[in-house]
Amino acid sequence: MTRPKAIKSTLALLLSTLTVLCLFGDVKAGNLEYFGTPRGLYLSKSTGFLDTSGHWAEISIARVSAMGIMQGDGSRFFPQRPVSREEALATLARLAGFDPSRAAGKRGSGATDFQASAWAVPYLELALQMGFLDRSESSVDFKTPALRQEVFAWTAKALKLSPQSAGDALLFEDSGDIDRQKLPYIASLAKKGIIGGWGGKLYPLNSMTRAELAALVDRIKGEEAFRLTVFRGIINSIEKAGALELAFSVKTDEGPVYDIKVTQGLTDFPVLKDKKRYASGILKKGDYVEVLAKENEVIYAEIASYSTRKISGQLSMIGKGQLYIKDERGNTVFLELPEFPEVFVDGRKARLSDLLPGIDVTAWAVNGKVSRIEAAVTSETFSPAYEDQEALLNFPLEGTVKEIKEDGGTYKLILSTKDGEKEVSISKLDTVLKEGLKVTPESLELGDKVTIYPDNKEKSLRVEVAKGGKISRIVKGKIAGQAGEEYLIVSDVKEFYYGLFKDVKDMLKVRLRGAEAFSERGITDIGKLAAEYKGKDVYLALTDEGGVSRAVKAVVKSGDEYLDNGFIEKVRWSTGEIYVGELEMLMDEGTIAVAGSSSVRPEYLKEKGGVFVIANKSSSGSKAVLIYQPRFLEPELKVVKGQIYDIEKGSIILRYRSELEESLWSSERKSSESLEICDDAVIIDATASSPKVISRDELLWDRYEEKYFGKSAYILLEAGKVRAMVIKEGARSDDVISLGTFAGFTAEGYVKLEDMLDFNQFSEKWNRSLKSLELNKTGAIILEGARPVNFDDLKKGQVLYVIRENNNCLLVFVQK
């Protein structure tokens, strides 16, 4: 390099350095900077609109106007004027940051052939590119008013929300008016809480007004898809940063301090106070502000109210930016969690990662956001040495226990979760909490709802079983009143019994603590159930707590009642539709779903399985109130029947074999499979008039005598091995599957079965007429699970699942 060139390069470097120092020499170390804009200066000079004062959407209109997303005509906004389709799409495009002046010459997505104004074409092209407008909509006139359901669907797509089951949208009385193609997108908005309707209705076919669009934009502006930054805090200083520059220092709720700078006469940002718009000069030290920014430019600031809150209770969970605390009344309170809250454990400074679920905490929140957490722990729950604790708390796994496998002291749990099935291993060294008590993994049951906090290798550290997972009964009655704050009084009580309702008592007192309540309007405050729905019918899923009935879920009747049973013929999880028998219903979070005796999410139910259902039909459609999938046999058990073809050393072969699947016998098929016989198998020879118990060895000896060859056998298999067997004469086509309630014994020793239902092998349904029958138990095997028991041990009221031939019992299963 020549000397003149070297000097020029050095001078250029020095000038660049001086320029940087001049520009940023007064920046406070560690403070992030935001700036006002020329556009903000222009917007801050507007004083608002004459026709929005006192309007229900006044503050939303002020916000979107301050953002420059929606403007009025002079001094008027015309809040009740219908918004056109092109205006609605343009508003969403502006929220996404689109500036048509910067997109000149970048056409090509094909919106020019749309029926739209020339000014709107660039916005429609962007909507097509971003996917919230579909080419199939090109035939509509975009200059005409937009329907509410159209704008909702476009909004969901703009937010990149995944289509959801129709359940949340079905809470609206007029959900039947929603276009089927738009329903999953509207459901996603409803589930996220973005739309709520009025008076239980969504009015999807009404035109959307400018005020409604402003309110919608206001609700979604902070969503991740639009890449806007929102921070809140207190202005702790206002200082001059130069001759014309002013810096507002904001101590944010998250902890960091941000500086907002404006230059007099050149840049500024609008400030909202009491729903009116001002320039930044209105701000003063001590104001609590909410600031909306894009990249490093402030869009607007709003002077907000300042409130504090103190919550004490048990830490339930920390995850996804939320702190969950179960307060002293048993209610779960969730608070927004900043990145750097102050944390103290037993008076010592600690980290967020040092907190474990189950410990006692007190949290202080400023405007709903946690600023300080104090915890008191013991050595049993405080584990600061665990390196991966932070990851543990951020990623809890929630699901329903579908299968439990024990292998050498390790228990593998198959969980049904929202993300599909997942396998997690736990050992006896891990903590399992059930009903607030520490138990062993053996105490976990199928259907238990659990939350597991796994380490990186998916070995569980802590398993918490949700309370109220077991359902003892389903009842229906009229809401008669409330006893104190905790109990609901229900009259004219009827109990659900396999597709029917039976009268049980005049009045029932139900504990409400921890229950969920739903009405036709959606989720309802359980504490206001009696006040708002007195005299209405209500369905209650109850669990037994020490002899006291506690509600797990309450659903207020919302239409004509229909009951049916049968196999699930079809399920559309995307829309929440389910087809059973003559009923086509829609499921949502208000549906009571029970598998066996466990309260589960509907998706945990076995597809194609047998169910009993209750539906409420109204003008808005048919809603599934209850889907009950009984478990007459434990999962590892199977009943088969067939003709004894051969007896081998330790096993038996059935030639024509049929399996009982969901109370339905499969077609007979030829089989050569050997069924191993357990050493302690219970075997009854019912081929003669006086049945007798025979041993395993006696049966196996028959391979030489062959007196049982060709006889019919009904067999209970446990893990593929013969646990119980009844051998009989005759065919196997005359048996009946029945359900009934044990009512005692006759003088002759017959079993009295009341409230009996039979399963029809042709219609594949349970009948719906109750009857009574006296059954001969001689030659029958009765079991609890796979364990044989005595008939004499039965208690009145127990439900029996019976395989019988005429009045003769063969296999009887006591239901839990």
PDB file of N, CA and C in Angstrom, residues 450-531:
ATOM      1  N   VAL A 450     -51.406 -37.949  35.399  1.00  0.00           N
ATOM      2  CA  VAL A 450     -50.161 -37.660  36.097  1.00  0.00           C
ATOM      3  C   VAL A 450     -49.423 -36.511  35.433  1.00  0.00           C
ATOM      4  N   THR A 451     -48.599 -35.843  36.244  1.00  0.00           N
ATOM      5  CA  THR A 451     -47.634 -34.881  35.744  1.00  0.00           C
ATOM      6  C   THR A 451     -46.269 -35.379  36.166  1.00  0.00           C
ATOM      7  N   ILE A 452     -45.371 -35.545  35.199  1.00  0.00           N
ATOM      8  CA  ILE A 452     -44.056 -36.103  35.473  1.00  0.00           C
ATOM      9  C   ILE A 452     -42.998 -35.076  35.097  1.00  0.00           C
ATOM     10  N   TYR A 453     -42.035 -34.921  35.977  1.00  0.00           N
ATOM     11  CA  TYR A 453     -40.938 -33.997  35.761  1.00  0.00           C
ATOM     12  C   TYR A 453     -39.691 -34.827  35.448  1.00  0.00           C
ATOM     13  N   PRO A 454     -39.378 -35.023  34.139  1.00  0.00           N
ATOM     14  CA  PRO A 454     -38.290 -35.934  33.771  1.00  0.00           C
ATOM     15  C   PRO A 454     -36.941 -35.243  33.644  1.00  0.00           C
ATOM     16  N   ASP A 455     -35.853 -36.038  33.781  1.00  0.00           N
ATOM     17  CA  ASP A 455     -34.532 -35.509  33.475  1.00  0.00           C
ATOM     18  C   ASP A 455     -34.264 -35.735  31.991  1.00  0.00           C
ATOM     19  N   ASN A 456     -33.059 -35.407  31.550  1.00  0.00           N
ATOM     20  CA  ASN A 456     -32.768 -35.488  30.122  1.00  0.00           C
ATOM     21  C   ASN A 456     -32.832 -36.900  29.569  1.00  0.00           C
ATOM     22  N   LYS A 457     -32.743 -37.907  30.431  1.00  0.00           N
ATOM     23  CA  LYS A 457     -32.811 -39.293  29.976  1.00  0.00           C
ATOM     24  C   LYS A 457     -34.203 -39.872  30.175  1.00  0.00           C
ATOM     25  N   GLU A 458     -35.161 -38.991  30.525  1.00  0.00           N
ATOM     26  CA  GLU A 458     -36.553 -39.380  30.733  1.00  0.00           C
ATOM     27  C   GLU A 458     -36.728 -40.352  31.887  1.00  0.00           C
ATOM     28  N   LYS A 459     -35.892 -40.234  32.897  1.00  0.00           N
ATOM     29  CA  LYS A 459     -36.090 -40.965  34.147  1.00  0.00           C
ATOM     30  C   LYS A 459     -36.805 -40.006  35.082  1.00  0.00           C
ATOM     31  N   SER A 460     -37.989 -40.418  35.581  1.00  0.00           N
ATOM     32  CA  SER A 460     -38.793 -39.478  36.341  1.00  0.00           C
ATOM     33  C   SER A 460     -38.202 -39.207  37.707  1.00  0.00           C
ATOM     34  N   LEU A 461     -38.198 -37.953  38.094  1.00  0.00           N
ATOM     35  CA  LEU A 461     -37.792 -37.574  39.441  1.00  0.00           C
ATOM     36  C   LEU A 461     -39.009 -37.478  40.350  1.00  0.00           C
ATOM     37  N   ARG A 462     -40.105 -36.983  39.788  1.00  0.00           N
ATOM     38  CA  ARG A 462     -41.291 -36.732  40.599  1.00  0.00           C
ATOM     39  C   ARG A 462     -42.546 -36.989  39.756  1.00  0.00           C
ATOM     40  N   VAL A 463     -43.436 -37.794  40.303  1.00  0.00           N
ATOM     41  CA  VAL A 463     -44.692 -38.115  39.620  1.00  0.00           C
ATOM     42  C   VAL A 463     -45.837 -37.647  40.511  1.00  0.00           C
ATOM     43  N   GLU A 464     -46.650 -36.734  40.001  1.00  0.00           N
ATOM     44  CA  GLU A 464     -47.790 -36.242  40.771  1.00  0.00           C
ATOM     45  C   GLU A 464     -49.072 -36.725  40.118  1.00  0.00           C
ATOM     46  N   VAL A 465     -49.889 -37.444  40.885  1.00  0.00           N
ATOM     47  CA  VAL A 465     -51.168 -37.939  40.394  1.00  0.00           C
ATOM     48  C   VAL A 465     -52.226 -36.893  40.680  1.00  0.00           C
ATOM     49  N   ALA A 466     -52.929 -36.477  39.650  1.00  0.00           N
ATOM     50  CA  ALA A 466     -53.959 -35.449  39.817  1.00  0.00           C
ATOM     51  C   ALA A 466     -55.106 -35.988  40.649  1.00  0.00           C
ATOM     52  N   LYS A 467     -55.623 -35.146  41.529  1.00  0.00           N
ATOM     53  CA  LYS A 467     -56.784 -35.541  42.317  1.00  0.00           C
ATOM     54  C   LYS A 467     -58.016 -35.583  41.439  1.00  0.00           C
ATOM     55  N   GLY A 468     -58.968 -36.412  41.833  1.00  0.00           N
ATOM     56  CA  GLY A 468     -60.232 -36.453  41.127  1.00  0.00           C
ATOM     57  C   GLY A 468     -60.201 -37.239  39.847  1.00  0.00           C
ATOM     58  N   GLY A 469     -59.144 -38.052  39.651  1.00  0.00           N
ATOM     59  CA  GLY A 469     -59.053 -38.819  38.421  1.00  0.00           C
ATOM     60  C   GLY A 469     -60.043 -39.968  38.377  1.00  0.00           C
ATOM     61  N   LYS A 470     -60.463 -40.487  39.539  1.00  0.00           N
ATOM     62  CA  LYS A 470     -61.372 -41.627  39.593  1.00  0.00           C
ATOM     63  C   LYS A 470     -62.818 -41.148  39.711  1.00  0.00           C
ATOM     64  N   ILE A 471     -63.669 -41.710  38.871  1.00  0.00           N
ATOM     65  CA  ILE A 471     -65.087 -41.352  38.891  1.00  0.00           C
ATOM     66  C   ILE A 471     -65.869 -42.510  39.509  1.00  0.00           C
ATOM     67  N   SER A 472     -66.599 -42.226  40.582  1.00  0.00           N
ATOM     68  CA  SER A 472     -67.381 -43.264  41.244  1.00  0.00           C
ATOM     69  C   SER A 472     -68.773 -43.389  40.639  1.00  0.00           C
ATOM     70  N   ARG A 473     -69.328 -42.290  40.138  1.00  0.00           N
ATOM     71  CA  ARG A 473     -70.653 -42.345  39.511  1.00  0.00           C
ATOM     72  C   ARG A 473     -70.945 -41.042  38.783  1.00  0.00           C
ATOM     73  N   ILE A 474     -71.908 -41.133  37.868  1.00  0.00           N
ATOM     74  CA  ILE A 474     -72.409 -39.965  37.137  1.00  0.00           C
ATOM     75  C   ILE A 474     -73.867 -39.771  37.543  1.00  0.00           C
ATOM     76  N   VAL A 475     -74.230 -38.560  37.940  1.00  0.00           N
ATOM     77  CA  VAL A 475     -75.611 -38.295  38.325  1.00  0.00           C
ATOM     78  C   VAL A 475     -76.141 -37.083  37.570  1.00  0.00           C
ATOM     79  N   LYS A 476     -77.472 -36.966  37.598  1.00  0.00           N
ATOM     80  CA  LYS A 476     -78.152 -35.822  37.001  1.00  0.00           C
ATOM     81  C   LYS A 476     -79.203 -35.334  37.987  1.00  0.00           C
ATOM     82  N   GLY A 477     -79.378 -34.037  38.084  1.00  0.00           N
ATOM     83  CA  GLY A 477     -80.401 -33.491  38.961  1.00  0.00           C
ATOM     84  C   GLY A 477     -80.584 -32.008  38.727  1.00  0.00           C
ATOM     85  N   LYS A 478     -81.488 -31.414  39.488  1.00  0.00           N
ATOM     86  CA  LYS A 478     -81.753 -29.983  39.365  1.00  0.00           C
ATOM     87  C   LYS A 478     -80.952 -29.223  40.419  1.00  0.00           C
ATOM     88  N   ILE A 479     -80.342 -28.131  40.001  1.00  0.00           N
ATOM     89  CA  ILE A 479     -79.597 -27.298  40.933  1.00  0.00           C
ATOM     90  C   ILE A 479     -80.601 -26.604  41.859  1.00  0.00           C
ATOM     91  N   ALA A 480     -80.541 -26.958  43.162  1.00  0.00           N
ATOM     92  CA  ALA A 480     -81.514 -26.433  44.118  1.00  0.00           C
ATOM     93  C   ALA A 480     -80.955 -25.289  44.955  1.00  0.00           C
ATOM     94  N   GLY A 481     -79.647 -25.196  45.031  1.00  0.00           N
ATOM     95  CA  GLY A 481     -79.053 -24.142  45.847  1.00  0.00           C
ATOM     96  C   GLY A 481     -77.634 -24.495  46.227  1.00  0.00           C
ATOM     97  N   GLN A 482     -77.102 -23.717  47.167  1.00  0.00           N
ATOM     98  CA  GLN A 482     -75.727 -23.912  47.599  1.00  0.00           C
ATOM     99  C   GLN A 482     -75.669 -23.850  49.110  1.00  0.00           C
ATOM    100  N   ALA A 483     -74.825 -24.711  49.703  1.00  0.00           N
ATOM    101  CA  ALA A 483     -74.625 -24.720  51.148  1.00  0.00           C
ATOM    102  C   ALA A 483     -73.235 -24.171  51.428  1.00  0.00           C
ATOM    103  N   GLY A 484     -73.180 -22.934  51.901  1.00  0.00           N
ATOM    104  CA  GLY A 484     -71.890 -22.291  52.099  1.00  0.00           C
ATOM    105  C   GLY A 484     -71.218 -22.039  50.765  1.00  0.00           C
ATOM    106  N   GLU A 485     -69.893 -21.944  50.789  1.00  0.00           N
ATOM    107  CA  GLU A 485     -69.161 -21.692  49.552  1.00  0.00           C
ATOM    108  C   GLU A 485     -68.739 -22.966  48.860  1.00  0.00           C
ATOM    109  N   GLU A 486     -68.843 -24.106  49.558  1.00  0.00           N
ATOM    110  CA  GLU A 486     -68.189 -25.314  49.064  1.00  0.00           C
ATOM    111  C   GLU A 486     -69.131 -26.385  48.541  1.00  0.00           C
ATOM    112  N   TYR A 487     -70.439 -26.299  48.863  1.00  0.00           N
ATOM    113  CA  TYR A 487     -71.330 -27.408  48.518  1.00  0.00           C
ATOM    114  C   TYR A 487     -72.478 -26.947  47.622  1.00  0.00           C
ATOM    115  N   LEU A 488     -72.825 -27.813  46.672  1.00  0.00           N
ATOM    116  CA  LEU A 488     -73.961 -27.607  45.789  1.00  0.00           C
ATOM    117  C   LEU A 488     -75.066 -28.565  46.221  1.00  0.00           C
ATOM    118  N   ILE A 489     -76.296 -28.066  46.275  1.00  0.00           N
ATOM    119  CA  ILE A 489     -77.445 -28.907  46.618  1.00  0.00           C
ATOM    120  C   ILE A 489     -78.188 -29.237  45.327  1.00  0.00           C
ATOM    121  N   VAL A 490     -78.387 -30.549  45.091  1.00  0.00           N
ATOM    122  CA  VAL A 490     -79.038 -31.022  43.866  1.00  0.00           C
ATOM    123  C   VAL A 490     -80.267 -31.830  44.250  1.00  0.00           C
ATOM    124  N   SER A 491     -81.396 -31.575  43.594  1.00  0.00           N
ATOM    125  CA  SER A 491     -82.637 -32.301  43.869  1.00  0.00           C
ATOM    126  C   SER A 491     -82.988 -33.214  42.695  1.00  0.00           C
ATOM    127  N   ASP A 492     -84.000 -34.081  42.904  1.00  0.00           N
ATOM    128  CA  ASP A 492     -84.475 -35.009  41.867  1.00  0.00           C
ATOM    129  C   ASP A 492     -83.306 -35.767  41.233  1.00  0.00           C
ATOM    130  N   VAL A 493     -82.508 -36.392  42.085  1.00  0.00           N
ATOM    131  CA  VAL A 493     -81.248 -36.991  41.628  1.00  0.00           C
ATOM    132  C   VAL A 493     -81.486 -38.343  40.971  1.00  0.00           C
ATOM    133  N   LYS A 494     -80.883 -38.511  39.809  1.00  0.00           N
ATOM    134  CA  LYS A 494     -80.916 -39.772  39.071  1.00  0.00           C
ATOM    135  C   LYS A 494     -79.472 -40.179  38.783  1.00  0.00           C
ATOM    136  N   GLU A 495     -79.215 -41.489  38.865  1.00  0.00           N
ATOM    137  CA  GLU A 495     -77.857 -41.983  38.629  1.00  0.00           C
ATOM    138  C   GLU A 495     -77.770 -42.666  37.273  1.00  0.00           C
ATOM    139  N   PHE A 496     -76.691 -42.361  36.560  1.00  0.00           N
ATOM    140  CA  PHE A 496     -76.468 -42.967  35.247  1.00  0.00           C
ATOM    141  C   PHE A 496     -76.060 -44.425  35.429  1.00  0.00           C
ATOM    142  N   TYR A 497     -76.768 -45.298  34.700  1.00  0.00           N
ATOM    143  CA  TYR A 497     -76.523 -46.728  34.823  1.00  0.00           C
ATOM    144  C   TYR A 497     -76.523 -47.348  33.426  1.00  0.00           C
ATOM    145  N   TYR A 498     -75.343 -47.437  32.835  1.00  0.00           N
ATOM    146  CA  TYR A 498     -75.160 -48.103  31.552  1.00  0.00           C
ATOM    147  C   TYR A 498     -76.226 -47.703  30.511  1.00  0.00           C
ATOM    148  N   GLY A 499     -76.294 -46.411  30.262  1.00  0.00           N
ATOM    149  CA  GLY A 499     -77.181 -45.916  29.209  1.00  0.00           C
ATOM    150  C   GLY A 499     -78.565 -45.531  29.667  1.00  0.00           C
ATOM    151  N   LEU A 500     -78.842 -45.627  30.968  1.00  0.00           N
ATOM    152  CA  LEU A 500     -80.147 -45.247  31.520  1.00  0.00           C
ATOM    153  C   LEU A 500     -79.928 -44.402  32.765  1.00  0.00           C
ATOM    154  N   PHE A 501     -80.996 -43.748  33.206  1.00  0.00           N
ATOM    155  CA  PHE A 501     -80.955 -43.039  34.487  1.00  0.00           C
ATOM    156  C   PHE A 501     -81.924 -43.716  35.454  1.00  0.00           C
ATOM    157  N   LYS A 502     -81.425 -43.987  36.667  1.00  0.00           N
ATOM    158  CA  LYS A 502     -82.256 -44.584  37.716  1.00  0.00           C
ATOM    159  C   LYS A 502     -82.447 -43.565  38.837  1.00  0.00           C
ATOM    160  N   ASP A 503     -83.686 -43.481  39.360  1.00  0.00           N
ATOM    161  CA  ASP A 503     -83.943 -42.619  40.511  1.00  0.00           C
ATOM    162  C   ASP A 503     -83.191 -43.161  41.721  1.00  0.00           C
ATOM    163  N   VAL A 504     -82.506 -42.268  42.429  1.00  0.00           N
ATOM    164  CA  VAL A 504     -81.755 -42.717  43.613  1.00  0.00           C
ATOM    165  C   VAL A 504     -82.153 -41.980  44.887  1.00  0.00           C
ATOM    166  N   LYS A 505     -82.315 -40.671  44.830  1.00  0.00           N
ATOM    167  CA  LYS A 505     -82.690 -39.932  46.045  1.00  0.00           C
ATOM    168  C   LYS A 505     -83.233 -38.565  45.665  1.00  0.00           C
ATOM    169  N   ASP A 506     -83.881 -37.949  46.643  1.00  0.00           N
ATOM    170  CA  ASP A 506     -84.486 -36.637  46.403  1.00  0.00           C
ATOM    171  C   ASP A 506     -83.444 -35.529  46.380  1.00  0.00           C
ATOM    172  N   MET A 507     -82.495 -35.588  47.316  1.00  0.00           N
ATOM    173  CA  MET A 507     -81.516 -34.508  47.443  1.00  0.00           C
ATOM    174  C   MET A 507     -80.110 -35.086  47.552  1.00  0.00           C
ATOM    175  N   LEU A 508     -79.131 -34.342  47.068  1.00  0.00           N
ATOM    176  CA  LEU A 508     -77.731 -34.736  47.158  1.00  0.00           C
ATOM    177  C   LEU A 508     -76.893 -33.496  47.422  1.00  0.00           C
ATOM    178  N   LYS A 509     -75.956 -33.638  48.344  1.00  0.00           N
ATOM    179  CA  LYS A 509     -75.047 -32.552  48.678  1.00  0.00           C
ATOM    180  C   LYS A 509     -73.679 -32.886  48.078  1.00  0.00           C
ATOM    181  N   VAL A 510     -73.185 -32.004  47.217  1.00  0.00           N
ATOM    182  CA  VAL A 510     -71.971 -32.284  46.460  1.00  0.00           C
ATOM    183  C   VAL A 510     -70.912 -31.227  46.772  1.00  0.00           C
ATOM    184  N   ARG A 511     -69.711 -31.693  47.104  1.00  0.00           N
ATOM    185  CA  ARG A 511     -68.595 -30.761  47.333  1.00  0.00           C
ATOM    186  C   ARG A 511     -68.068 -30.284  45.988  1.00  0.00           C
ATOM    187  N   LEU A 512     -67.796 -28.975  45.879  1.00  0.00           N
ATOM    188  CA  LEU A 512     -67.394 -28.384  44.601  1.00  0.00           C
ATOM    189  C   LEU A 512     -65.902 -28.118  44.483  1.00  0.00           C
ATOM    190  N   ARG A 513     -65.170 -28.211  45.562  1.00  0.00           N
ATOM    191  CA  ARG A 513     -63.760 -27.814  45.549  1.00  0.00           C
ATOM    192  C   ARG A 513     -62.981 -28.548  44.463  1.00  0.00           C
ATOM    193  N   GLY A 514     -62.308 -27.766  43.624  1.00  0.00           N
ATOM    194  CA  GLY A 514     -61.465 -28.343  42.585  1.00  0.00           C
ATOM    195  C   GLY A 514     -62.186 -28.785  41.337  1.00  0.00           C
ATOM    196  N   ALA A 515     -63.516 -28.597  41.271  1.00  0.00           N
ATOM    197  CA  ALA A 515     -64.288 -29.075  40.115  1.00  0.00           C
ATOM    198  C   ALA A 515     -64.223 -28.077  38.963  1.00  0.00           C
ATOM    199  N   GLU A 516     -64.469 -28.591  37.765  1.00  0.00           N
ATOM    200  CA  GLU A 516     -64.639 -27.756  36.575  1.00  0.00           C
ATOM    201  C   GLU A 516     -66.122 -27.692  36.255  1.00  0.00           C
ATOM    202  N   ALA A 517     -66.583 -26.551  35.781  1.00  0.00           N
ATOM    203  CA  ALA A 517     -67.996 -26.400  35.437  1.00  0.00           C
ATOM    204  C   ALA A 517     -68.123 -25.841  34.028  1.00  0.00           C
ATOM    205  N   PHE A 518     -69.116 -26.356  33.290  1.00  0.00           N
ATOM    206  CA  PHE A 518     -69.331 -25.918  31.916  1.00  0.00           C
ATOM    207  C   PHE A 518     -70.824 -25.723  31.675  1.00  0.00           C
ATOM    208  N   SER A 519     -71.122 -24.738  30.846  1.00  0.00           N
ATOM    209  CA  SER A 519     -72.496 -24.497  30.417  1.00  0.00           C
ATOM    210  C   SER A 519     -72.470 -24.309  28.904  1.00  0.00           C
ATOM    211  N   GLU A 520     -73.594 -23.967  28.339  1.00  0.00           N
ATOM    212  CA  GLU A 520     -73.634 -23.742  26.892  1.00  0.00           C
ATOM    213  C   GLU A 520     -72.763 -22.569  26.486  1.00  0.00           C
ATOM    214  N   ARG A 521     -72.403 -21.717  27.441  1.00  0.00           N
ATOM    215  CA  ARG A 521     -71.531 -20.575  27.150  1.00  0.00           C
ATOM    216  C   ARG A 521     -70.058 -20.920  27.281  1.00  0.00           C
ATOM    217  N   GLY A 522     -69.765 -22.138  27.720  1.00  0.00           N
ATOM    218  CA  GLY A 522     -68.375 -22.542  27.892  1.00  0.00           C
ATOM    219  C   GLY A 522     -68.050 -22.747  29.354  1.00  0.00           C
ATOM    220  N   ILE A 523     -66.772 -22.595  29.697  1.00  0.00           N
ATOM    221  CA  ILE A 523     -66.349 -22.808  31.079  1.00  0.00           C
ATOM    222  C   ILE A 523     -67.004 -21.768  31.971  1.00  0.00           C
ATOM    223  N   THR A 524     -67.447 -22.217  33.132  1.00  0.00           N
ATOM    224  CA  THR A 524     -68.245 -21.396  34.044  1.00  0.00           C
ATOM    225  C   THR A 524     -67.611 -21.408  35.428  1.00  0.00           C
ATOM    226  N   ASP A 525     -67.749 -20.306  36.134  1.00  0.00           N
ATOM    227  CA  ASP A 525     -67.245 -20.212  37.507  1.00  0.00           C
ATOM    228  C   ASP A 525     -68.015 -21.201  38.379  1.00  0.00           C
ATOM    229  N   ILE A 526     -67.313 -22.196  38.930  1.00  0.00           N
ATOM    230  CA  ILE A 526     -67.977 -23.238  39.725  1.00  0.00           C
ATOM    231  C   ILE A 526     -68.661 -22.633  40.945  1.00  0.00           C
ATOM    232  N   GLY A 527     -68.112 -21.544  41.459  1.00  0.00           N
ATOM    233  CA  GLY A 527     -68.702 -20.928  42.647  1.00  0.00           C
ATOM    234  C   GLY A 527     -70.008 -20.207  42.377  1.00  0.00           C
ATOM    235  N   LYS A 528     -70.283 -19.905  41.092  1.00  0.00           N
ATOM    236  CA  LYS A 528     -71.510 -19.188  40.737  1.00  0.00           C
ATOM    237  C   LYS A 528     -72.545 -20.106  40.100  1.00  0.00           C
ATOM    238  N   LEU A 529     -72.308 -21.414  40.172  1.00  0.00           N
ATOM    239  CA  LEU A 529     -73.191 -22.368  39.510  1.00  0.00           C
ATOM    240  C   LEU A 529     -74.617 -22.267  40.034  1.00  0.00           C
ATOM    241  N   ALA A 530     -74.758 -22.236  41.360  1.00  0.00           N
ATOM    242  CA  ALA A 530     -76.090 -22.191  41.964  1.00  0.00           C
ATOM    243  C   ALA A 530     -76.782 -20.864  41.685  1.00  0.00           C
ATOM    244  N   ALA A 531     -76.016 -19.776  41.743  1.00  0.00           N
ATOM    245  CA  ALA A 531     -76.620 -18.452  41.556  1.00  0.00           C
ATOM    246  C   ALA A 531     -77.102 -18.239  40.122  1.00  0.00           C
TER     247      ALA A 531
END
